[in-house]
Short mmCIF file of C-alpha atoms in Angstrom, two decimals:
data_model
loop_
_atom_site.label_atom_id
_atom_site.label_comp_id
_atom_site.label_asym_id
_atom_site.label_seq_id
_atom_site.Cartn_x
_atom_site.Cartn_y
_atom_site.Cartn_z
CA MET A 118 -9.78 -40.55 21.13
CA ALA A 119 -11.22 -37.27 22.40
CA ARG A 120 -14.95 -36.83 22.10
CA LYS A 121 -16.25 -33.86 20.16
CA SER A 122 -18.13 -31.17 22.07
CA LYS A 123 -21.84 -30.67 21.50
CA GLU A 124 -21.10 -27.58 19.42
CA GLU A 125 -18.60 -29.48 17.25
CA GLN A 126 -21.14 -32.23 16.59
CA ILE A 127 -23.70 -29.77 15.18
CA GLU A 128 -23.15 -29.29 11.47
CA THR A 129 -23.58 -25.76 10.17
CA ALA A 130 -26.71 -25.44 8.07
CA PRO A 131 -26.57 -23.71 4.67
CA ILE A 132 -28.37 -20.38 4.35
CA THR A 133 -30.69 -19.38 1.53
CA ILE A 134 -31.59 -15.71 1.06
CA PRO A 135 -34.96 -15.27 -0.73
CA ASP A 136 -35.93 -12.39 -2.97
CA LYS A 137 -39.10 -10.34 -2.46
CA ASP A 138 -41.15 -13.07 -4.16
CA GLY A 139 -39.73 -15.84 -1.99
CA ASN A 140 -37.48 -17.28 -4.69
CA PRO A 141 -33.83 -18.14 -3.85
CA LEU A 142 -31.67 -15.05 -4.37
CA ALA A 143 -28.41 -16.38 -2.91
CA VAL A 144 -27.39 -19.70 -1.42
CA TYR A 145 -24.53 -19.98 1.07
CA PRO A 146 -23.27 -23.57 1.58
CA SER A 147 -22.22 -24.76 5.04
CA GLU A 148 -18.50 -24.22 4.41
CA MET A 149 -19.05 -20.60 3.34
CA VAL A 150 -21.30 -19.93 6.33
CA ASP A 151 -18.50 -21.15 8.61
CA THR A 152 -16.01 -18.89 6.83
CA ILE A 153 -18.29 -15.86 7.11
CA LYS A 154 -18.83 -16.49 10.83
CA ALA A 155 -15.09 -16.75 11.37
CA THR A 156 -14.17 -13.61 9.44
CA VAL A 157 -16.72 -10.89 8.67
CA ALA A 158 -19.54 -11.85 11.06
CA LYS A 159 -17.84 -12.90 14.26
CA GLY A 160 -20.24 -13.53 17.13
CA ALA A 161 -23.37 -13.38 14.96
CA THR A 162 -26.30 -15.61 15.86
CA ASN A 163 -27.99 -17.54 13.06
CA GLU A 164 -30.76 -14.93 12.96
CA GLU A 165 -28.25 -12.06 12.86
CA LEU A 166 -26.28 -13.83 10.14
CA VAL A 167 -29.37 -14.17 7.96
CA MET A 168 -30.15 -10.48 8.49
CA PHE A 169 -26.56 -9.50 7.64
CA LEU A 170 -26.46 -11.58 4.46
CA SER A 171 -29.88 -10.32 3.41
CA ILE A 172 -28.72 -6.71 3.68
CA ALA A 173 -25.43 -7.50 1.92
CA ASN A 174 -27.41 -8.99 -0.98
CA GLN A 175 -29.93 -6.13 -0.94
CA TYR A 176 -27.14 -3.59 -1.50
CA GLY A 177 -24.93 -5.86 -3.61
CA LEU A 178 -21.90 -5.47 -1.32
CA ASN A 179 -19.19 -8.13 -0.96
CA PRO A 180 -18.23 -9.04 2.64
CA PHE A 181 -14.92 -10.56 1.52
CA MET A 182 -13.89 -7.30 -0.17
CA LYS A 183 -14.38 -5.43 3.14
CA GLU A 184 -17.33 -3.57 1.64
CA ILE A 185 -19.67 -4.74 4.42
CA TRP A 186 -19.30 -6.65 7.69
CA PHE A 187 -21.11 -7.51 10.91
CA THR A 188 -19.94 -6.44 14.36
CA LYS A 189 -21.04 -6.72 17.97
CA MET A 190 -20.45 -4.44 20.94
CA GLY A 191 -21.75 -6.29 23.96
CA ASP A 192 -25.42 -6.97 23.29
CA GLU A 193 -25.56 -4.41 20.48
CA SER A 194 -25.00 -5.44 16.88
CA ALA A 195 -24.36 -3.33 13.81
CA ILE A 196 -23.82 -3.81 10.10
CA MET A 197 -20.84 -1.82 8.93
CA THR A 198 -19.89 -0.48 5.53
CA SER A 199 -16.57 0.96 4.40
CA ARG A 200 -16.13 4.24 2.55
CA ASP A 201 -15.52 2.20 -0.60
CA GLY A 202 -18.80 0.35 -0.02
CA PHE A 203 -20.77 3.61 0.19
CA LYS A 204 -18.87 4.90 -2.84
CA LYS A 205 -19.83 1.77 -4.79
CA LEU A 206 -23.53 2.35 -4.01
CA ALA A 207 -23.31 5.98 -5.13
CA GLU A 208 -21.44 5.16 -8.33
CA ARG A 209 -24.27 2.84 -9.41
CA LYS A 210 -26.54 5.83 -9.77
CA PRO A 211 -26.51 6.86 -13.45
CA ASN A 212 -26.23 10.56 -12.63
CA PHE A 213 -23.23 10.23 -10.27
CA LYS A 214 -20.22 12.27 -11.42
CA LYS A 215 -17.67 12.52 -8.62
CA CYS A 216 -17.21 13.12 -4.90
CA GLN A 217 -14.30 15.04 -3.43
CA SER A 218 -13.29 16.10 0.07
CA VAL A 219 -10.85 18.40 1.83
CA ALA A 220 -9.77 18.75 5.47
CA VAL A 221 -10.03 22.19 7.10
CA TYR A 222 -7.46 23.55 9.58
CA GLU A 223 -7.63 26.44 12.01
CA ASN A 224 -5.34 28.73 9.98
CA ASP A 225 -7.21 28.18 6.72
CA GLU A 226 -9.44 30.85 5.20
CA PHE A 227 -12.65 28.87 4.92
CA GLU A 228 -16.34 29.58 4.43
CA MET A 229 -19.29 27.64 3.04
CA GLU A 230 -22.22 29.84 2.06
CA TRP A 231 -25.63 28.21 2.40
CA VAL A 232 -29.00 29.59 1.29
CA MET A 233 -32.13 27.72 2.40
CA GLY A 234 -30.09 24.58 2.97
CA GLU A 235 -28.38 24.70 -0.44
CA LEU A 236 -24.69 25.34 -0.97
CA ARG A 237 -24.08 28.59 -2.87
CA ASN A 238 -20.35 29.16 -2.56
CA ILE A 239 -17.13 27.82 -1.06
CA THR A 240 -14.09 29.86 -0.10
CA HIS A 241 -11.09 27.80 0.99
CA LYS A 242 -7.57 29.15 0.84
CA PHE A 243 -4.53 27.87 2.72
CA LYS A 244 -0.78 27.57 2.63
CA GLN A 245 0.98 24.24 2.80
CA ASN A 246 2.86 25.16 5.98
CA ASP A 247 1.57 25.97 9.47
CA ARG A 248 -2.12 25.25 8.90
CA GLY A 249 -2.64 24.70 12.62
CA ALA A 250 -4.89 22.10 14.23
CA ILE A 251 -7.47 20.22 12.20
CA LYS A 252 -11.00 21.62 12.55
CA GLY A 253 -13.12 19.44 10.26
CA ALA A 254 -13.70 18.44 6.66
CA TYR A 255 -16.17 18.98 3.86
CA ALA A 256 -17.22 16.81 0.96
CA VAL A 257 -18.95 17.77 -2.27
CA LEU A 258 -20.73 15.27 -4.50
CA ARG A 259 -21.52 16.39 -8.03
CA THR A 260 -23.92 14.82 -10.54
CA THR A 261 -24.17 14.83 -14.30
CA ASP A 262 -27.36 16.87 -13.84
CA HIS A 263 -25.24 19.68 -12.32
CA ASP A 264 -26.69 19.06 -8.85
CA VAL A 265 -24.39 19.51 -5.84
CA LEU A 266 -24.70 17.66 -2.52
CA ALA A 267 -22.35 18.91 0.19
CA THR A 268 -21.64 18.57 3.89
CA TYR A 269 -19.25 19.84 6.56
CA VAL A 270 -18.35 17.78 9.62
CA ASP A 271 -16.76 19.10 12.81
CA PHE A 272 -13.69 17.18 13.95
CA ARG A 273 -14.63 17.58 17.62
CA GLU A 274 -17.86 15.66 17.14
CA TYR A 275 -16.12 12.55 15.76
CA ASP A 276 -12.61 12.50 17.26
CA LYS A 277 -12.27 9.35 19.40
CA LYS A 278 -8.91 10.55 20.80
CA ASN A 279 -7.24 7.21 20.14
CA LYS A 280 -4.27 6.08 18.04
CA ILE A 281 -6.30 5.72 14.84
CA TRP A 282 -7.71 9.25 15.00
CA ARG A 283 -4.38 10.77 16.07
CA GLN A 284 -2.39 9.09 13.29
CA TYR A 285 -4.97 9.41 10.51
CA SER A 286 -6.95 12.46 11.61
CA SER A 287 -7.33 13.97 8.13
CA ALA A 288 -8.27 10.69 6.45
CA MET A 289 -10.76 9.78 9.19
CA ILE A 290 -12.66 13.07 9.18
CA ARG A 291 -12.69 13.21 5.37
CA LYS A 292 -14.19 9.74 5.27
CA VAL A 293 -16.92 10.87 7.67
CA ALA A 294 -17.76 13.72 5.29
CA GLU A 295 -17.69 11.54 2.18
CA ASN A 296 -19.76 8.80 3.82
CA ASP A 297 -22.43 11.37 4.70
CA VAL A 298 -22.95 12.58 1.14
CA TYR A 299 -22.65 9.08 -0.33
CA LYS A 300 -25.37 7.77 2.01
CA ARG A 301 -27.70 10.67 1.32
CA PHE A 302 -27.18 10.51 -2.43
CA ALA A 303 -27.67 6.72 -2.63
CA ASN A 304 -30.51 6.79 -0.05
CA VAL A 305 -28.80 4.20 2.17
CA ASN A 306 -30.46 3.06 5.40
CA GLY A 307 -29.44 0.50 8.02
CA LEU A 308 -25.69 0.65 7.33
CA ASN A 309 -23.12 2.23 9.65
CA ASP A 310 -19.70 3.64 8.82
CA PHE A 311 -16.67 2.71 10.92
CA GLU A 312 -15.50 6.31 11.35
CA SER A 313 -18.76 7.42 13.03
CA MET A 314 -19.04 4.53 15.50
CA PRO A 315 -18.89 5.10 19.27
CA LYS A 316 -15.50 5.13 20.94
CA ASN A 317 -15.95 1.72 22.60
CA TYR A 318 -16.19 0.06 19.18
CA TYR A 319 -12.53 0.79 18.48
CA LYS A 320 -11.19 -1.30 21.35
CA ASP A 321 -11.87 -4.48 19.34
CA VAL A 322 -10.41 -3.15 16.09
CA ASN A 323 -7.09 -4.47 14.81
CA GLU A 324 -5.40 -1.25 13.71
CA GLU A 325 -2.88 -3.18 11.60
CA GLU A 326 -5.74 -4.26 9.30
CA LEU A 327 -6.73 -0.67 8.56
CA ASP A 328 -5.35 1.13 5.53
CA TYR A 329 -5.62 4.92 5.44
CA SER A 330 -2.78 5.49 3.00
CA GLU A 331 -5.03 6.02 -0.03
CA GLU A 332 -5.02 9.35 -1.79
CA PHE A 333 -8.03 11.65 -1.76
CA GLU A 334 -8.86 13.75 -4.78
CA PRO A 335 -8.79 17.48 -3.88
CA ILE A 336 -11.88 19.52 -4.60
CA ASP A 337 -12.05 21.63 -7.75
CA ILE A 338 -13.80 24.53 -6.02
CA GLN A 339 -14.27 26.55 -9.18
CA GLY A 340 -15.75 23.49 -10.85
CA VAL A 341 -18.25 23.14 -7.99
CA ILE A 342 -19.22 26.80 -8.28
CA ASN A 343 -19.68 26.38 -12.03
CA GLU A 344 -21.95 23.38 -11.41
CA MET A 345 -24.08 25.42 -8.99
CA ASN A 346 -24.35 28.27 -11.50
CA GLU A 347 -25.42 25.84 -14.26
CA GLU A 348 -28.06 24.41 -11.92
CA GLU A 349 -29.59 27.84 -11.51
#
């Protein structure tokens, strides 16, 4: 009968995450800890796993729903959140209304007018054919208080020039834009989005597990302008 290795003989200890007062907030039994290490926190040390689970509980994100996960790149570790995870955090705010995004191409007629850091107007016109190369994307988050939070991201700053970005260029850059406004609106710190990670992170990603087929809601530009006018 083969002898078990030293690692196999060590039983995984359960993990308890305390709240700010030191009381148990979440308890992860040994079997669940093993599952988490094998799926959404591969390569994590015990200390890193506790940190990861603490942050997941702090933000109320579910690792098994791909809302949050742990990753390592060499000696560097990061806690990742999906676009849907950031969206979930934003939607918890009582004054959240909606967030929309659109990709911008070189043949589009496009302008965002800013005054003292605030969006004042958007002009975006295009035809369905021959829009040219993709240039970037913008996202606009609107609140029930008629506030508008917007951003524009340049495709060149984020393009990793790999299969994922070539095949899903519009979806990837729109997610970067949406993640930016979601994070700012929900005041999120310490979480990274997959689309903004360095190029070397992608070499360990299983592209077959990624799904970029979801539909994005187009921006109602006139609605955004109306919101800005009501704010004034």
